[in-house]
mmCIF file of C-alpha atoms in Angstrom:
data_model
loop_
_atom_site.group_PDB
_atom_site.id
_atom_site.type_symbol
_atom_site.label_atom_id
_atom_site.label_comp_id
_atom_site.label_asym_id
_atom_site.label_seq_id
_atom_site.Cartn_x
_atom_site.Cartn_y
_atom_site.Cartn_z
ATOM 1 C CA UNK T 1 0.000 0.000 0.000
ATOM 2 C CA UNK T 2 1.423 3.352 -1.017
ATOM 3 C CA UNK T 3 1.161 6.326 1.280
ATOM 4 C CA UNK T 4 0.445 9.565 -0.519
ATOM 5 C CA UNK T 5 -0.557 11.738 2.410
ATOM 6 C CA UNK T 6 2.680 13.764 2.440
ATOM 7 C CA UNK T 7 2.667 14.420 -1.292
ATOM 8 C CA UNK T 8 -1.025 15.232 -1.219
ATOM 9 C CA UNK T 9 -0.507 17.714 1.617
ATOM 10 C CA UNK T 10 2.332 19.438 -0.210
ATOM 11 C CA UNK T 11 0.288 19.534 -3.417
ATOM 12 C CA UNK T 12 -2.693 20.969 -1.572
ATOM 13 C CA UNK T 13 -0.521 23.606 0.112
ATOM 14 C CA UNK T 14 0.964 24.577 -3.261
ATOM 15 C CA UNK T 15 -2.481 24.814 -4.859
ATOM 16 C CA UNK T 16 -3.725 26.970 -1.969
ATOM 17 C CA UNK T 17 -0.713 29.291 -2.378
ATOM 18 C CA UNK T 18 -1.466 29.649 -6.086
ATOM 19 C CA UNK T 19 -5.156 30.338 -5.510
ATOM 20 C CA UNK T 20 -4.606 32.587 -2.494
ATOM 21 C CA UNK T 21 -1.510 34.728 -3.146
ATOM 22 C CA UNK T 22 -0.238 36.708 -0.184
ATOM 23 C CA UNK T 23 0.423 40.436 -0.177
ATOM 24 C CA UNK T 24 4.146 39.625 -0.463
ATOM 25 C CA UNK T 25 3.483 37.484 -3.555
ATOM 26 C CA UNK T 26 1.673 40.391 -5.215
ATOM 27 C CA UNK T 27 4.375 42.906 -4.347
ATOM 28 C CA UNK T 28 7.312 40.610 -5.211
ATOM 29 C CA UNK T 29 7.678 41.893 -8.827
ATOM 30 C CA UNK T 30 7.846 45.499 -7.579
ATOM 31 C CA UNK T 31 10.358 44.581 -4.872
ATOM 32 C CA UNK T 32 12.682 42.567 -7.122
ATOM 33 C CA UNK T 33 12.382 44.595 -10.321
ATOM 34 C CA UNK T 34 12.259 48.162 -8.953
ATOM 35 C CA UNK T 35 12.951 48.478 -5.216
ATOM 36 C CA UNK T 36 16.064 46.255 -5.121
ATOM 37 C CA UNK T 37 17.825 47.861 -8.133
ATOM 38 C CA UNK T 38 17.058 51.412 -6.990
ATOM 39 C CA UNK T 39 17.890 50.680 -3.366
ATOM 40 C CA UNK T 40 21.154 48.922 -4.230
ATOM 41 C CA UNK T 41 22.187 51.894 -6.381
ATOM 42 C CA UNK T 42 21.981 54.269 -3.413
ATOM 43 C CA UNK T 43 23.596 51.731 -1.075
ATOM 44 C CA UNK T 44 26.605 51.327 -3.378
ATOM 45 C CA UNK T 45 26.863 55.055 -4.087
ATOM 46 C CA UNK T 46 26.189 56.556 -0.658
ATOM 47 C CA UNK T 47 27.066 53.824 1.846
ATOM 48 C CA UNK T 48 30.055 52.290 0.054
ATOM 49 C CA UNK T 49 31.181 55.451 -1.705
ATOM 50 C CA UNK T 50 31.475 53.882 -5.153
ATOM 51 C CA UNK T 51 31.367 55.991 -8.302
ATOM 52 C CA UNK T 52 28.098 56.634 -10.117
ATOM 53 C CA UNK T 53 29.250 54.335 -12.915
ATOM 54 C CA UNK T 54 30.093 51.480 -10.526
ATOM 55 C CA UNK T 55 26.836 51.918 -8.564
ATOM 56 C CA UNK T 56 24.789 51.768 -11.774
ATOM 57 C CA UNK T 57 26.714 48.716 -12.963
ATOM 58 C CA UNK T 58 26.301 46.765 -9.719
ATOM 59 C CA UNK T 59 22.633 47.708 -9.326
ATOM 60 C CA UNK T 60 22.008 46.281 -12.818
ATOM 61 C CA UNK T 61 22.862 42.761 -11.656
ATOM 62 C CA UNK T 62 19.383 41.844 -10.348
ATOM 63 C CA UNK T 63 17.333 43.170 -13.296
ATOM 64 C CA UNK T 64 19.839 41.571 -15.697
ATOM 65 C CA UNK T 65 19.503 38.199 -13.946
ATOM 66 C CA UNK T 66 15.699 38.510 -13.834
ATOM 67 C CA UNK T 67 15.542 39.367 -17.532
ATOM 68 C CA UNK T 68 17.752 36.434 -18.552
ATOM 69 C CA UNK T 69 15.858 34.047 -16.244
ATOM 70 C CA UNK T 70 12.503 35.058 -17.750
ATOM 71 C CA UNK T 71 13.791 34.591 -21.297
ATOM 72 C CA UNK T 72 15.389 31.196 -20.602
ATOM 73 C CA UNK T 73 12.997 29.657 -18.069
ATOM 74 C CA UNK T 74 9.632 31.277 -18.785
ATOM 75 C CA UNK T 75 10.137 31.938 -22.510
ATOM 76 C CA UNK T 76 8.961 35.522 -22.154
ATOM 77 C CA UNK T 77 10.427 38.925 -21.344
ATOM 78 C CA UNK T 78 10.153 40.407 -17.860
ATOM 79 C CA UNK T 79 9.033 43.912 -18.826
ATOM 80 C CA UNK T 80 9.796 45.696 -15.543
ATOM 81 C CA UNK T 81 13.216 44.094 -15.087
ATOM 82 C CA UNK T 82 14.119 44.731 -18.722
ATOM 83 C CA UNK T 83 13.070 48.382 -18.462
ATOM 84 C CA UNK T 84 15.134 48.991 -15.309
ATOM 85 C CA UNK T 85 18.110 47.286 -16.968
ATOM 86 C CA UNK T 86 17.695 49.435 -20.085
ATOM 87 C CA UNK T 87 17.448 52.605 -17.997
ATOM 88 C CA UNK T 88 20.645 51.662 -16.154
ATOM 89 C CA UNK T 89 22.447 51.040 -19.445
ATOM 90 C CA UNK T 90 21.320 54.436 -20.772
ATOM 91 C CA UNK T 91 22.467 56.061 -17.528
ATOM 92 C CA UNK T 92 25.841 54.323 -17.836
ATOM 93 C CA UNK T 93 26.268 55.693 -21.347
ATOM 94 C CA UNK T 94 25.170 59.174 -20.298
ATOM 95 C CA UNK T 95 27.632 59.136 -17.389
ATOM 96 C CA UNK T 96 30.408 59.613 -19.957
ATOM 97 C CA UNK T 97 28.910 62.958 -20.961
ATOM 98 C CA UNK T 98 30.717 65.772 -19.197
ATOM 99 C CA UNK T 99 31.880 69.340 -19.626
ATOM 100 C CA UNK T 100 28.991 71.661 -20.440
ATOM 101 C CA UNK T 101 26.882 72.147 -17.253
ATOM 102 C CA UNK T 102 23.718 72.649 -19.304
ATOM 103 C CA UNK T 103 24.354 69.404 -21.155
ATOM 104 C CA UNK T 104 24.860 67.682 -17.811
ATOM 105 C CA UNK T 105 21.451 68.935 -16.681
ATOM 106 C CA UNK T 106 19.788 67.953 -19.955
ATOM 107 C CA UNK T 107 21.183 64.431 -19.884
ATOM 108 C CA UNK T 108 19.146 63.674 -16.744
ATOM 109 C CA UNK T 109 16.087 63.682 -18.975
ATOM 110 C CA UNK T 110 17.441 60.593 -20.702
ATOM 111 C CA UNK T 111 16.203 58.357 -17.901
ATOM 112 C CA UNK T 112 12.681 59.819 -17.942
ATOM 113 C CA UNK T 113 12.443 59.617 -21.714
ATOM 114 C CA UNK T 114 13.644 55.992 -21.715
ATOM 115 C CA UNK T 115 11.047 54.972 -19.124
ATOM 116 C CA UNK T 116 8.310 56.949 -20.894
ATOM 117 C CA UNK T 117 9.052 55.423 -24.302
ATOM 118 C CA UNK T 118 9.222 51.947 -22.776
ATOM 119 C CA UNK T 119 5.804 52.394 -21.154
ATOM 120 C CA UNK T 120 4.169 53.745 -24.323
ATOM 121 C CA UNK T 121 5.658 50.963 -26.465
ATOM 122 C CA UNK T 122 4.325 48.366 -24.006
ATOM 123 C CA UNK T 123 0.815 49.792 -24.501
ATOM 124 C CA UNK T 124 1.214 49.579 -28.270
ATOM 125 C CA UNK T 125 2.288 45.923 -27.914
ATOM 126 C CA UNK T 126 -0.786 45.162 -25.804
ATOM 127 C CA UNK T 127 1.125 44.540 -22.548
ATOM 128 C CA UNK T 128 0.779 47.780 -20.518
ATOM 129 C CA UNK T 129 3.861 47.943 -18.335
ATOM 130 C CA UNK T 130 2.330 49.879 -15.441
ATOM 131 C CA UNK T 131 -0.188 47.088 -14.800
ATOM 132 C CA UNK T 132 2.355 45.087 -12.801
ATOM 133 C CA UNK T 133 2.797 48.001 -10.414
ATOM 134 C CA UNK T 134 -0.943 48.647 -10.152
ATOM 135 C CA UNK T 135 -2.172 45.117 -9.447
ATOM 136 C CA UNK T 136 -0.831 44.731 -5.855
ATOM 137 C CA UNK T 137 -2.682 47.875 -4.766
ATOM 138 C CA UNK T 138 -5.883 46.584 -6.378
ATOM 139 C CA UNK T 139 -6.053 43.025 -5.046
ATOM 140 C CA UNK T 140 -4.222 43.550 -1.698
ATOM 141 C CA UNK T 141 -3.620 39.809 -1.335
ATOM 142 C CA UNK T 142 -7.359 39.051 -1.455
ATOM 143 C CA UNK T 143 -8.001 35.746 -3.271
ATOM 144 C CA UNK T 144 -11.438 36.818 -4.535
ATOM 145 C CA UNK T 145 -10.069 40.059 -5.979
ATOM 146 C CA UNK T 146 -7.068 38.216 -7.427
ATOM 147 C CA UNK T 147 -9.431 35.861 -9.257
ATOM 148 C CA UNK T 148 -11.609 38.782 -10.349
ATOM 149 C CA UNK T 149 -8.545 40.600 -11.713
ATOM 150 C CA UNK T 150 -7.506 37.531 -13.740
ATOM 151 C CA UNK T 151 -10.999 37.143 -15.211
ATOM 152 C CA UNK T 152 -11.097 40.802 -16.194
ATOM 153 C CA UNK T 153 -7.646 40.655 -17.782
ATOM 154 C CA UNK T 154 -8.373 37.410 -19.641
ATOM 155 C CA UNK T 155 -11.628 38.700 -21.104
ATOM 156 C CA UNK T 156 -13.805 36.202 -19.244
ATOM 157 C CA UNK T 157 -15.727 38.840 -17.260
ATOM 158 C CA UNK T 158 -18.537 41.122 -18.402
ATOM 159 C CA UNK T 159 -16.492 44.250 -17.679
ATOM 160 C CA UNK T 160 -13.294 43.026 -19.378
ATOM 161 C CA UNK T 161 -13.487 45.417 -22.338
ATOM 162 C CA UNK T 162 -13.785 48.477 -20.115
ATOM 163 C CA UNK T 163 -11.136 47.139 -17.742
ATOM 164 C CA UNK T 164 -8.638 46.650 -20.557
ATOM 165 C CA UNK T 165 -9.228 50.170 -21.883
ATOM 166 C CA UNK T 166 -8.612 51.614 -18.423
ATOM 167 C CA UNK T 167 -5.538 49.402 -18.030
ATOM 168 C CA UNK T 168 -4.045 50.829 -21.230
ATOM 169 C CA UNK T 169 -5.080 54.365 -20.298
ATOM 170 C CA UNK T 170 -3.281 54.136 -16.950
ATOM 171 C CA UNK T 171 0.018 53.310 -18.662
ATOM 172 C CA UNK T 172 -0.541 55.988 -21.325
ATOM 173 C CA UNK T 173 -1.030 58.640 -18.624
ATOM 174 C CA UNK T 174 2.244 57.665 -16.954
ATOM 175 C CA UNK T 175 4.113 57.517 -20.238
ATOM 176 C CA UNK T 176 2.881 60.946 -21.333
ATOM 177 C CA UNK T 177 3.589 62.493 -17.914
ATOM 178 C CA UNK T 178 7.186 61.253 -17.886
ATOM 179 C CA UNK T 179 7.708 62.300 -21.501
ATOM 180 C CA UNK T 180 6.415 65.794 -20.671
ATOM 181 C CA UNK T 181 8.817 65.931 -17.711
ATOM 182 C CA UNK T 182 11.657 65.004 -20.062
ATOM 183 C CA UNK T 183 10.777 67.784 -22.514
ATOM 184 C CA UNK T 184 10.409 70.344 -19.707
ATOM 185 C CA UNK T 185 13.787 69.367 -18.261
ATOM 186 C CA UNK T 186 15.560 69.740 -21.618
ATOM 187 C CA UNK T 187 13.931 73.104 -22.337
ATOM 188 C CA UNK T 188 14.724 74.311 -18.832
ATOM 189 C CA UNK T 189 18.343 73.165 -19.079
ATOM 190 C CA UNK T 190 18.948 75.586 -21.966
ATOM 191 C CA UNK T 191 16.654 78.477 -20.996
ATOM 192 C CA UNK T 192 16.746 78.698 -17.189
ATOM 193 C CA UNK T 193 19.838 79.735 -15.178
ATOM 194 C CA UNK T 194 21.911 76.686 -14.224
ATOM 195 C CA UNK T 195 21.667 77.352 -10.467
ATOM 196 C CA UNK T 196 17.873 77.489 -10.736
ATOM 197 C CA UNK T 197 17.594 74.412 -12.910
ATOM 198 C CA UNK T 198 19.550 72.326 -10.405
ATOM 199 C CA UNK T 199 16.556 72.335 -8.023
ATOM 200 C CA UNK T 200 13.870 72.998 -10.627
ATOM 201 C CA UNK T 201 14.588 69.633 -12.274
ATOM 202 C CA UNK T 202 13.476 67.907 -9.076
ATOM 203 C CA UNK T 203 10.306 70.016 -9.050
ATOM 204 C CA UNK T 204 9.580 68.893 -12.616
ATOM 205 C CA UNK T 205 9.959 65.259 -11.626
ATOM 206 C CA UNK T 206 7.763 65.547 -8.522
ATOM 207 C CA UNK T 207 5.167 67.449 -10.531
ATOM 208 C CA UNK T 208 5.111 64.793 -13.258
ATOM 209 C CA UNK T 209 4.739 61.970 -10.735
ATOM 210 C CA UNK T 210 2.004 63.848 -8.872
ATOM 211 C CA UNK T 211 0.100 64.547 -12.094
ATOM 212 C CA UNK T 212 0.396 60.897 -13.141
ATOM 213 C CA UNK T 213 -0.937 59.726 -9.777
ATOM 214 C CA UNK T 214 -3.893 62.111 -9.822
ATOM 215 C CA UNK T 215 -4.879 61.823 -13.486
ATOM 216 C CA UNK T 216 -4.129 58.115 -13.755
ATOM 217 C CA UNK T 217 -5.993 57.428 -10.533
ATOM 218 C CA UNK T 218 -9.062 59.407 -11.530
ATOM 219 C CA UNK T 219 -9.327 58.249 -15.131
ATOM 220 C CA UNK T 220 -8.147 54.661 -14.838
ATOM 221 C CA UNK T 221 -7.101 53.237 -11.451
ATOM 222 C CA UNK T 222 -10.309 54.258 -9.649
ATOM 223 C CA UNK T 223 -12.658 52.726 -12.232
ATOM 224 C CA UNK T 224 -10.456 49.619 -12.444
ATOM 225 C CA UNK T 225 -10.673 49.112 -8.682
ATOM 226 C CA UNK T 226 -14.459 49.421 -8.847
ATOM 227 C CA UNK T 227 -14.592 46.835 -11.640
ATOM 228 C CA UNK T 228 -12.430 44.410 -9.646
ATOM 229 C CA UNK T 229 -14.609 44.826 -6.541
ATOM 230 C CA UNK T 230 -17.830 44.412 -8.561
ATOM 231 C CA UNK T 231 -16.536 41.299 -10.333
ATOM 232 C CA UNK T 232 -15.405 39.751 -7.034
ATOM 233 C CA UNK T 233 -18.806 40.479 -5.479
ATOM 234 C CA UNK T 234 -20.673 39.044 -8.480
ATOM 235 C CA UNK T 235 -18.586 35.865 -8.434
ATOM 236 C CA UNK T 236 -19.168 35.501 -4.697
ATOM 237 C CA UNK T 237 -22.928 35.876 -5.116
ATOM 238 C CA UNK T 238 -22.957 33.299 -7.919
ATOM 239 C CA UNK T 239 -21.004 30.853 -5.753
ATOM 240 C CA UNK T 240 -23.446 31.290 -2.865
ATOM 241 C CA UNK T 241 -26.413 30.790 -5.189
ATOM 242 C CA UNK T 242 -24.895 27.636 -6.665
ATOM 243 C CA UNK T 243 -24.197 26.319 -3.171
ATOM 244 C CA UNK T 244 -27.764 27.011 -2.055
ATOM 245 C CA UNK T 245 -29.153 25.243 -5.122
ATOM 246 C CA UNK T 246 -26.947 22.218 -4.430
ATOM 247 C CA UNK T 247 -28.115 22.037 -0.828
ATOM 248 C CA UNK T 248 -31.753 22.374 -1.911
ATOM 249 C CA UNK T 249 -31.381 19.630 -4.507
ATOM 250 C CA UNK T 250 -29.782 17.370 -1.934
ATOM 251 C CA UNK T 251 -32.632 18.001 0.475
ATOM 252 C CA UNK T 252 -35.195 17.088 -2.188
ATOM 253 C CA UNK T 253 -33.408 13.825 -2.996
ATOM 254 C CA UNK T 254 -33.153 12.976 0.702
ATOM 255 C CA UNK T 255 -36.874 13.668 1.228
ATOM 256 C CA UNK T 256 -37.856 11.458 -1.688
ATOM 257 C CA UNK T 257 -35.621 8.685 -0.470
ATOM 258 C CA UNK T 258 -37.206 8.861 2.975
ATOM 259 C CA UNK T 259 -40.775 8.673 1.633
ATOM 260 C CA UNK T 260 -41.997 5.028 1.496
ATOM 261 C CA UNK T 261 -42.772 3.670 -1.925
ATOM 262 C CA UNK T 262 -41.090 6.608 -3.713
ATOM 263 C CA UNK T 263 -38.639 5.790 -6.460
ATOM 264 C CA UNK T 264 -35.448 7.805 -6.354
ATOM 265 C CA UNK T 265 -34.212 8.861 -9.736
ATOM 266 C CA UNK T 266 -30.715 10.155 -10.443
#
């Protein structure tokens, strides 16, 4: 006799983890593809005192490994990791630019423009890049909302068409905002006094991020969250109804079986 209890338990635990992802599972792509590379850059540069070039190079290790792993193991590109890697490569190339202070200020727009173009291209290819960053805040580790999100993305839900339009719109808003910040930074670098532009560039960036949050949230993220909640609620109601019908049918069969002389049909 073969014992399968251990394997069955492990299989069940794995299936439960897949069906019920934790908050950490949802945030893992953001942590590995964005937080770790950015955090390691500042750790190498500020804590260890390495050069900007060295800090960028070392902080590229994780996104490079993630990109290669996705291509080899999963047969697909990891968009976030690839974008961060590309941005780091552009920054490495721009780090060789020196001399003219206005050119030094203008080159900072290279990062914003690279991210913006990457986001807009991802929308054109039908794989909006900002979706990966938006999903954890939508589902919050809730299994019902996770399932609702997947149905909406796959086209299996009634609100899928609207959801997909909002999904693309969210990435477009971010892409346009960052591209506008890039243009403003370049124009400012050659029209505004250098001392002013040193701090004004940060204002441009904060303003672009703030605008993207507000506009993207109002036009896309808010409606998307409502669609996810509605789909999760609808699915829950359907499950309860199906369960009630099953119980009722079972009660009818049991009553017929208990009645003398009554034939029970399947």
